[in-house]
Amino acid sequence: MDQVAADFVRATRMADAAGFDLIELHLAHGYLLSSFISPLTNRRTDEYGGSLANRMRYPLEIVSLVRAIWPDAKPLSVRISATDWAPGGLEGHDAVEIARMSIAAGADIVDVSAGQTVPEAKPVYGRQFQTPFSDRVRHEARVPTMTVGNISSAADVNTILAAGRADLVVLARAHLWDPYWTRHAAFDLGYSLPWPPMYATLNRYTPRMK
Ligand SMILES: Cc1cc2nc3c(=O)[nH]c(=O)nc-3n(C[C@H](O)[C@H](O)[C@H](O)COP(=O)(O)O)c2cc1C
């Protein structure tokens, strides 16, 4: 465990040296730190197992170590699985506590994902399927959140933000489906988009895109 902690510290230094503006510690989806948090995967009988406070002990040690060397001006996010979607596993109310503890340990924002922790999980998918977890964490823990999961249009993004269900909205597959998603959203919302220089003369024919 000491070696893994040292590796996280080393990776954080390398991320800073490489010029990244934000890093996200993965406390979700069954990866190592996530496996400490879920009662379905953590069977330890020492001070790192048992109660949620104990199961959070090692992930929080990593959050604190990373925060201590990650520059103050750069945000640190943690990604959490808000539910295990399995009997006896993590549920929404646990996510509120996990978020609160992570922020207290030095994280700046919580990226609220779900599941992928145990093979027997029964996920509930659908439009914006993880946004209710972000909404709950944001309002009950009173911490900044990101939401992600089946969010497709710029209008959906703005609706989530305006309703206060998250502070940031993250899209994954939408960018795979349309690599120009950001440009298309900007155009739809009336932002100016520069043409590449060799097409600059087109500006006079497409005034909206100047
Ligand atoms: C090809 C692909 C690879 C992904 N890899 C990761 C990953 O390594 N770590 C992670 O946290 N999420 C990963 N995700 C999940 C996304 O971060 C995101 O939570 C998920 O796709 C739901 O958002 P979406 O509906 O906007 O795609 C991946 C998703 C896709 C489609």
mmCIF file of C-alpha atoms and ligand atoms in Angstrom:
data_model
loop_
_atom_site.group_PDB
_atom_site.id
_atom_site.type_symbol
_atom_site.label_atom_id
_atom_site.label_comp_id
_atom_site.label_asym_id
_atom_site.label_seq_id
_atom_site.Cartn_x
_atom_site.Cartn_y
_atom_site.Cartn_z
ATOM 1 C CA MET A 1 0.000 0.000 0.000
ATOM 2 C CA ASP A 2 2.891 2.380 0.733
ATOM 3 C CA GLN A 3 4.340 1.589 -2.685
ATOM 4 C CA VAL A 4 1.018 2.301 -4.415
ATOM 5 C CA ALA A 5 0.691 5.586 -2.518
ATOM 6 C CA ALA A 6 4.203 6.537 -3.636
ATOM 7 C CA ASP A 7 3.237 5.698 -7.219
ATOM 8 C CA PHE A 8 0.212 8.017 -7.026
ATOM 9 C CA VAL A 9 2.494 10.805 -5.775
ATOM 10 C CA ARG A 10 4.951 10.142 -8.595
ATOM 11 C CA ALA A 11 2.165 10.116 -11.197
ATOM 12 C CA THR A 12 0.828 13.410 -9.852
ATOM 13 C CA ARG A 13 4.259 15.053 -10.167
ATOM 14 C CA MET A 14 4.523 13.742 -13.725
ATOM 15 C CA ALA A 15 1.033 15.062 -14.588
ATOM 16 C CA ASP A 16 2.040 18.520 -13.347
ATOM 17 C CA ALA A 17 5.341 18.394 -15.222
ATOM 18 C CA ALA A 18 3.453 17.375 -18.378
ATOM 19 C CA GLY A 19 1.319 20.509 -18.044
ATOM 20 C CA PHE A 20 -2.078 19.040 -17.191
ATOM 21 C CA ASP A 21 -4.504 21.585 -15.717
ATOM 22 C CA LEU A 22 -6.696 19.142 -13.777
ATOM 23 C CA ILE A 23 -6.338 15.599 -12.546
ATOM 24 C CA GLU A 24 -9.000 13.162 -11.517
ATOM 25 C CA LEU A 25 -8.381 10.424 -8.978
ATOM 26 C CA HIS A 26 -10.356 7.336 -9.886
ATOM 27 C CA LEU A 27 -12.314 6.149 -6.867
ATOM 28 C CA ALA A 28 -14.909 4.403 -9.057
ATOM 29 C CA HIS A 29 -15.629 1.532 -11.431
ATOM 30 C CA GLY A 30 -13.912 -1.201 -9.425
ATOM 31 C CA TYR A 31 -10.367 0.091 -9.815
ATOM 32 C CA LEU A 32 -8.054 -0.326 -6.826
ATOM 33 C CA LEU A 33 -9.260 2.608 -4.705
ATOM 34 C CA SER A 34 -12.881 1.877 -5.615
ATOM 35 C CA SER A 35 -12.438 -1.702 -4.426
ATOM 36 C CA PHE A 36 -11.678 -0.371 -0.944
ATOM 37 C CA ILE A 37 -14.899 1.666 -0.832
ATOM 38 C CA SER A 38 -17.564 -0.858 -1.787
ATOM 39 C CA PRO A 39 -18.596 -3.248 0.988
ATOM 40 C CA LEU A 40 -19.054 -5.897 -1.723
ATOM 41 C CA THR A 41 -15.365 -5.869 -2.643
ATOM 42 C CA ASN A 42 -13.681 -4.823 0.619
ATOM 43 C CA ARG A 43 -13.530 -7.839 2.941
ATOM 44 C CA ARG A 44 -10.699 -6.546 5.112
ATOM 45 C CA THR A 45 -10.875 -6.956 8.873
ATOM 46 C CA ASP A 46 -8.263 -4.314 9.771
ATOM 47 C CA GLU A 47 -8.718 -0.549 10.041
ATOM 48 C CA TYR A 48 -9.117 -0.370 6.229
ATOM 49 C CA GLY A 49 -12.291 -2.504 6.210
ATOM 50 C CA GLY A 50 -15.688 -2.523 7.897
ATOM 51 C CA SER A 51 -17.376 0.869 8.357
ATOM 52 C CA LEU A 52 -17.521 3.411 5.525
ATOM 53 C CA ALA A 53 -15.008 5.551 7.437
ATOM 54 C CA ASN A 54 -12.605 2.586 7.475
ATOM 55 C CA ARG A 55 -13.235 1.680 3.819
ATOM 56 C CA MET A 56 -12.558 5.299 2.853
ATOM 57 C CA ARG A 57 -9.337 5.448 4.869
ATOM 58 C CA TYR A 58 -6.923 4.401 2.121
ATOM 59 C CA PRO A 59 -8.598 6.327 -0.748
ATOM 60 C CA LEU A 60 -8.628 9.440 1.449
ATOM 61 C CA GLU A 61 -4.960 8.985 2.303
ATOM 62 C CA ILE A 62 -4.266 9.055 -1.440
ATOM 63 C CA VAL A 63 -6.473 12.123 -1.960
ATOM 64 C CA SER A 64 -4.569 13.967 0.789
ATOM 65 C CA LEU A 65 -1.160 12.931 -0.529
ATOM 66 C CA VAL A 66 -2.027 13.973 -4.071
ATOM 67 C CA ARG A 67 -3.557 17.273 -2.937
ATOM 68 C CA ALA A 68 -0.438 18.078 -0.927
ATOM 69 C CA ILE A 69 1.783 18.074 -4.008
ATOM 70 C CA TRP A 70 -0.694 19.035 -6.766
ATOM 71 C CA PRO A 71 -0.462 22.837 -7.219
ATOM 72 C CA ASP A 72 -3.085 24.760 -5.221
ATOM 73 C CA ALA A 73 -4.256 26.607 -8.330
ATOM 74 C CA LYS A 74 -5.027 23.370 -10.171
ATOM 75 C CA PRO A 75 -8.282 21.519 -9.458
ATOM 76 C CA LEU A 76 -8.368 17.947 -8.191
ATOM 77 C CA SER A 77 -11.405 15.850 -9.059
ATOM 78 C CA VAL A 78 -12.397 12.441 -7.717
ATOM 79 C CA ARG A 79 -14.572 10.056 -9.685
ATOM 80 C CA ILE A 80 -16.937 7.976 -7.574
ATOM 81 C CA SER A 81 -19.397 5.141 -8.148
ATOM 82 C CA ALA A 82 -22.515 6.524 -6.484
ATOM 83 C CA THR A 83 -24.133 3.079 -6.371
ATOM 84 C CA ASP A 84 -23.062 -0.520 -6.845
ATOM 85 C CA TRP A 85 -26.473 -1.366 -8.308
ATOM 86 C CA ALA A 86 -26.266 -4.592 -6.291
ATOM 87 C CA PRO A 87 -27.860 -5.790 -3.021
ATOM 88 C CA GLY A 88 -25.772 -4.912 0.019
ATOM 89 C CA GLY A 89 -23.655 -2.488 -1.984
ATOM 90 C CA LEU A 90 -23.188 1.254 -2.064
ATOM 91 C CA GLU A 91 -26.303 3.391 -2.511
ATOM 92 C CA GLY A 92 -27.026 7.063 -3.105
ATOM 93 C CA HIS A 93 -26.826 8.029 0.560
ATOM 94 C CA ASP A 94 -23.336 6.487 0.749
ATOM 95 C CA ALA A 95 -22.317 8.615 -2.230
ATOM 96 C CA VAL A 96 -23.244 11.738 -0.279
ATOM 97 C CA GLU A 97 -20.860 10.718 2.512
ATOM 98 C CA ILE A 98 -18.116 9.601 0.121
ATOM 99 C CA ALA A 99 -18.311 12.969 -1.641
ATOM 100 C CA ARG A 100 -18.260 14.912 1.605
ATOM 101 C CA MET A 101 -15.226 12.983 2.857
ATOM 102 C CA SER A 102 -13.363 13.382 -0.440
ATOM 103 C CA ILE A 103 -13.858 17.148 -0.464
ATOM 104 C CA ALA A 104 -12.790 17.376 3.190
ATOM 105 C CA ALA A 105 -9.608 15.474 2.282
ATOM 106 C CA GLY A 106 -8.752 18.024 -0.423
ATOM 107 C CA ALA A 107 -10.681 17.229 -3.607
ATOM 108 C CA ASP A 108 -12.267 20.219 -5.339
ATOM 109 C CA ILE A 109 -15.057 18.510 -7.269
ATOM 110 C CA VAL A 110 -16.740 15.099 -7.413
ATOM 111 C CA ASP A 111 -17.354 13.372 -10.754
ATOM 112 C CA VAL A 112 -20.449 11.324 -9.988
ATOM 113 C CA SER A 113 -20.472 8.097 -11.960
ATOM 114 C CA ALA A 114 -22.014 4.741 -11.009
ATOM 115 C CA GLY A 115 -21.527 0.997 -10.969
ATOM 116 C CA GLN A 116 -18.917 -1.160 -12.708
ATOM 117 C CA THR A 117 -17.798 -2.424 -9.321
ATOM 118 C CA VAL A 118 -19.225 -5.977 -9.207
ATOM 119 C CA PRO A 119 -20.193 -8.315 -12.055
ATOM 120 C CA GLU A 120 -23.629 -9.114 -10.591
ATOM 121 C CA ALA A 121 -24.709 -5.434 -10.725
ATOM 122 C CA LYS A 122 -27.991 -4.592 -12.411
ATOM 123 C CA PRO A 123 -27.414 -1.100 -13.866
ATOM 124 C CA VAL A 124 -30.350 1.173 -14.629
ATOM 125 C CA TYR A 125 -29.545 2.963 -17.872
ATOM 126 C CA GLY A 126 -31.513 5.627 -19.708
ATOM 127 C CA ARG A 127 -31.263 9.283 -20.652
ATOM 128 C CA GLN A 128 -29.064 11.184 -18.168
ATOM 129 C CA PHE A 129 -29.083 8.084 -15.988
ATOM 130 C CA GLN A 130 -26.457 9.268 -13.516
ATOM 131 C CA THR A 131 -27.583 12.903 -13.194
ATOM 132 C CA PRO A 132 -29.966 12.168 -10.252
ATOM 133 C CA PHE A 133 -26.949 10.939 -8.253
ATOM 134 C CA SER A 134 -25.048 14.152 -9.012
ATOM 135 C CA ASP A 135 -28.124 16.177 -8.074
ATOM 136 C CA ARG A 136 -28.397 14.394 -4.715
ATOM 137 C CA VAL A 137 -24.685 14.615 -3.906
ATOM 138 C CA ARG A 138 -24.563 18.305 -4.845
ATOM 139 C CA HIS A 139 -27.548 19.251 -2.714
ATOM 140 C CA GLU A 140 -27.078 16.955 0.287
ATOM 141 C CA ALA A 141 -23.287 17.095 0.607
ATOM 142 C CA ARG A 142 -23.219 20.688 -0.719
ATOM 143 C CA VAL A 143 -20.132 20.045 -2.833
ATOM 144 C CA PRO A 144 -19.377 20.832 -6.501
ATOM 145 C CA THR A 145 -20.155 17.964 -8.872
ATOM 146 C CA MET A 146 -19.724 16.842 -12.457
ATOM 147 C CA THR A 147 -22.365 14.690 -14.078
ATOM 148 C CA VAL A 148 -21.877 12.227 -16.931
ATOM 149 C CA GLY A 149 -23.893 9.495 -18.630
ATOM 150 C CA ASN A 150 -26.092 9.520 -21.701
ATOM 151 C CA ILE A 151 -26.242 13.301 -21.973
ATOM 152 C CA SER A 152 -26.490 14.210 -25.631
ATOM 153 C CA SER A 153 -27.507 17.755 -26.595
ATOM 154 C CA ALA A 154 -26.257 21.218 -25.666
ATOM 155 C CA ALA A 155 -29.815 21.963 -24.515
ATOM 156 C CA ASP A 156 -29.617 19.007 -22.091
ATOM 157 C CA VAL A 157 -26.303 20.327 -20.786
ATOM 158 C CA ASN A 158 -27.688 23.804 -20.193
ATOM 159 C CA THR A 159 -30.854 22.457 -18.590
ATOM 160 C CA ILE A 160 -28.815 20.399 -16.110
ATOM 161 C CA LEU A 161 -26.644 23.421 -15.255
ATOM 162 C CA ALA A 162 -29.570 25.833 -14.970
ATOM 163 C CA ALA A 163 -31.449 23.406 -12.725
ATOM 164 C CA GLY A 164 -28.422 23.183 -10.431
ATOM 165 C CA ARG A 165 -28.036 19.434 -10.862
ATOM 166 C CA ALA A 166 -24.264 19.703 -11.490
ATOM 167 C CA ASP A 167 -21.510 22.305 -11.820
ATOM 168 C CA LEU A 168 -19.941 20.684 -14.877
ATOM 169 C CA VAL A 169 -21.408 18.362 -17.498
ATOM 170 C CA VAL A 170 -19.208 15.721 -19.084
ATOM 171 C CA LEU A 171 -19.847 13.855 -22.329
ATOM 172 C CA ALA A 172 -18.037 10.784 -23.604
ATOM 173 C CA ARG A 173 -19.859 8.859 -26.340
ATOM 174 C CA ALA A 174 -21.449 12.027 -27.724
ATOM 175 C CA HIS A 175 -17.942 13.061 -28.772
ATOM 176 C CA LEU A 176 -17.340 9.672 -30.386
ATOM 177 C CA TRP A 177 -20.583 9.963 -32.327
ATOM 178 C CA ASP A 178 -19.838 13.563 -33.350
ATOM 179 C CA PRO A 179 -16.192 14.631 -32.969
ATOM 180 C CA TYR A 180 -17.371 18.188 -33.784
ATOM 181 C CA TRP A 181 -19.899 18.140 -30.923
ATOM 182 C CA THR A 182 -18.332 21.176 -29.218
ATOM 183 C CA ARG A 183 -18.195 23.208 -32.437
ATOM 184 C CA HIS A 184 -21.756 22.257 -33.336
ATOM 185 C CA ALA A 185 -22.993 23.176 -29.857
ATOM 186 C CA ALA A 186 -21.146 26.503 -30.011
ATOM 187 C CA PHE A 187 -22.677 27.240 -33.417
ATOM 188 C CA ASP A 188 -26.189 26.326 -32.244
ATOM 189 C CA LEU A 189 -25.783 28.641 -29.245
ATOM 190 C CA GLY A 190 -24.601 31.542 -31.420
ATOM 191 C CA TYR A 191 -20.909 31.638 -30.532
ATOM 192 C CA SER A 192 -18.480 32.886 -33.176
ATOM 193 C CA LEU A 193 -16.312 30.194 -34.691
ATOM 194 C CA PRO A 194 -13.184 31.123 -36.612
ATOM 195 C CA TRP A 195 -12.593 29.443 -39.962
ATOM 196 C CA PRO A 196 -9.113 28.073 -40.672
ATOM 197 C CA PRO A 197 -7.116 30.901 -42.350
ATOM 198 C CA MET A 198 -7.255 29.395 -45.843
ATOM 199 C CA TYR A 199 -11.061 29.523 -45.739
ATOM 200 C CA ALA A 200 -11.227 32.993 -44.199
ATOM 201 C CA THR A 201 -12.746 34.561 -47.312
ATOM 202 C CA LEU A 202 -15.832 32.416 -46.657
ATOM 203 C CA ASN A 203 -16.605 34.685 -43.711
ATOM 204 C CA ARG A 204 -18.288 37.160 -45.998
ATOM 205 C CA TYR A 205 -20.759 34.472 -47.148
ATOM 206 C CA THR A 206 -21.418 32.962 -43.722
ATOM 207 C CA PRO A 207 -21.638 35.956 -41.387
ATOM 208 C CA ARG A 208 -22.847 33.884 -38.415
ATOM 209 C CA MET A 209 -19.584 31.973 -38.382
ATOM 210 C CA LYS A 210 -17.233 34.949 -38.311
HETATM 211 C C1 LIG B 1 -14.728 3.806 -25.240
HETATM 212 C C2 LIG B 1 -14.983 4.247 -23.825
HETATM 213 C C3 LIG B 1 -13.960 4.116 -22.887
HETATM 214 C C4 LIG B 1 -14.154 4.532 -21.562
HETATM 215 N N1 LIG B 1 -13.127 4.433 -20.669
HETATM 216 C C5 LIG B 1 -13.286 4.907 -19.406
HETATM 217 C C6 LIG B 1 -12.221 4.880 -18.478
HETATM 218 O O1 LIG B 1 -11.124 4.415 -18.766
HETATM 219 N N2 LIG B 1 -12.431 5.385 -17.235
HETATM 220 C C7 LIG B 1 -13.631 5.909 -16.896
HETATM 221 O O2 LIG B 1 -13.773 6.376 -15.774
HETATM 222 N N3 LIG B 1 -14.672 5.926 -17.739
HETATM 223 C C8 LIG B 1 -14.526 5.454 -18.984
HETATM 224 N N4 LIG B 1 -15.573 5.468 -19.861
HETATM 225 C C9 LIG B 1 -16.881 5.925 -19.368
HETATM 226 C C10 LIG B 1 -17.089 7.370 -19.690
HETATM 227 O O3 LIG B 1 -16.192 8.172 -18.941
HETATM 228 C C11 LIG B 1 -18.519 7.793 -19.350
HETATM 229 O O4 LIG B 1 -18.735 7.766 -17.955
HETATM 230 C C12 LIG B 1 -19.569 6.898 -19.987
HETATM 231 O O5 LIG B 1 -19.262 6.639 -21.330
HETATM 232 C C13 LIG B 1 -20.956 7.534 -19.849
HETATM 233 O O6 LIG B 1 -20.979 8.801 -20.463
HETATM 234 P P1 LIG B 1 -21.556 8.983 -21.939
HETATM 235 O O7 LIG B 1 -22.970 8.459 -21.915
HETATM 236 O O8 LIG B 1 -21.453 10.466 -22.212
HETATM 237 O O9 LIG B 1 -20.699 8.162 -22.870
HETATM 238 C C14 LIG B 1 -15.402 5.060 -21.184
HETATM 239 C C15 LIG B 1 -16.420 5.160 -22.127
HETATM 240 C C16 LIG B 1 -16.228 4.768 -23.427
HETATM 241 C C17 LIG B 1 -17.365 4.902 -24.409
#
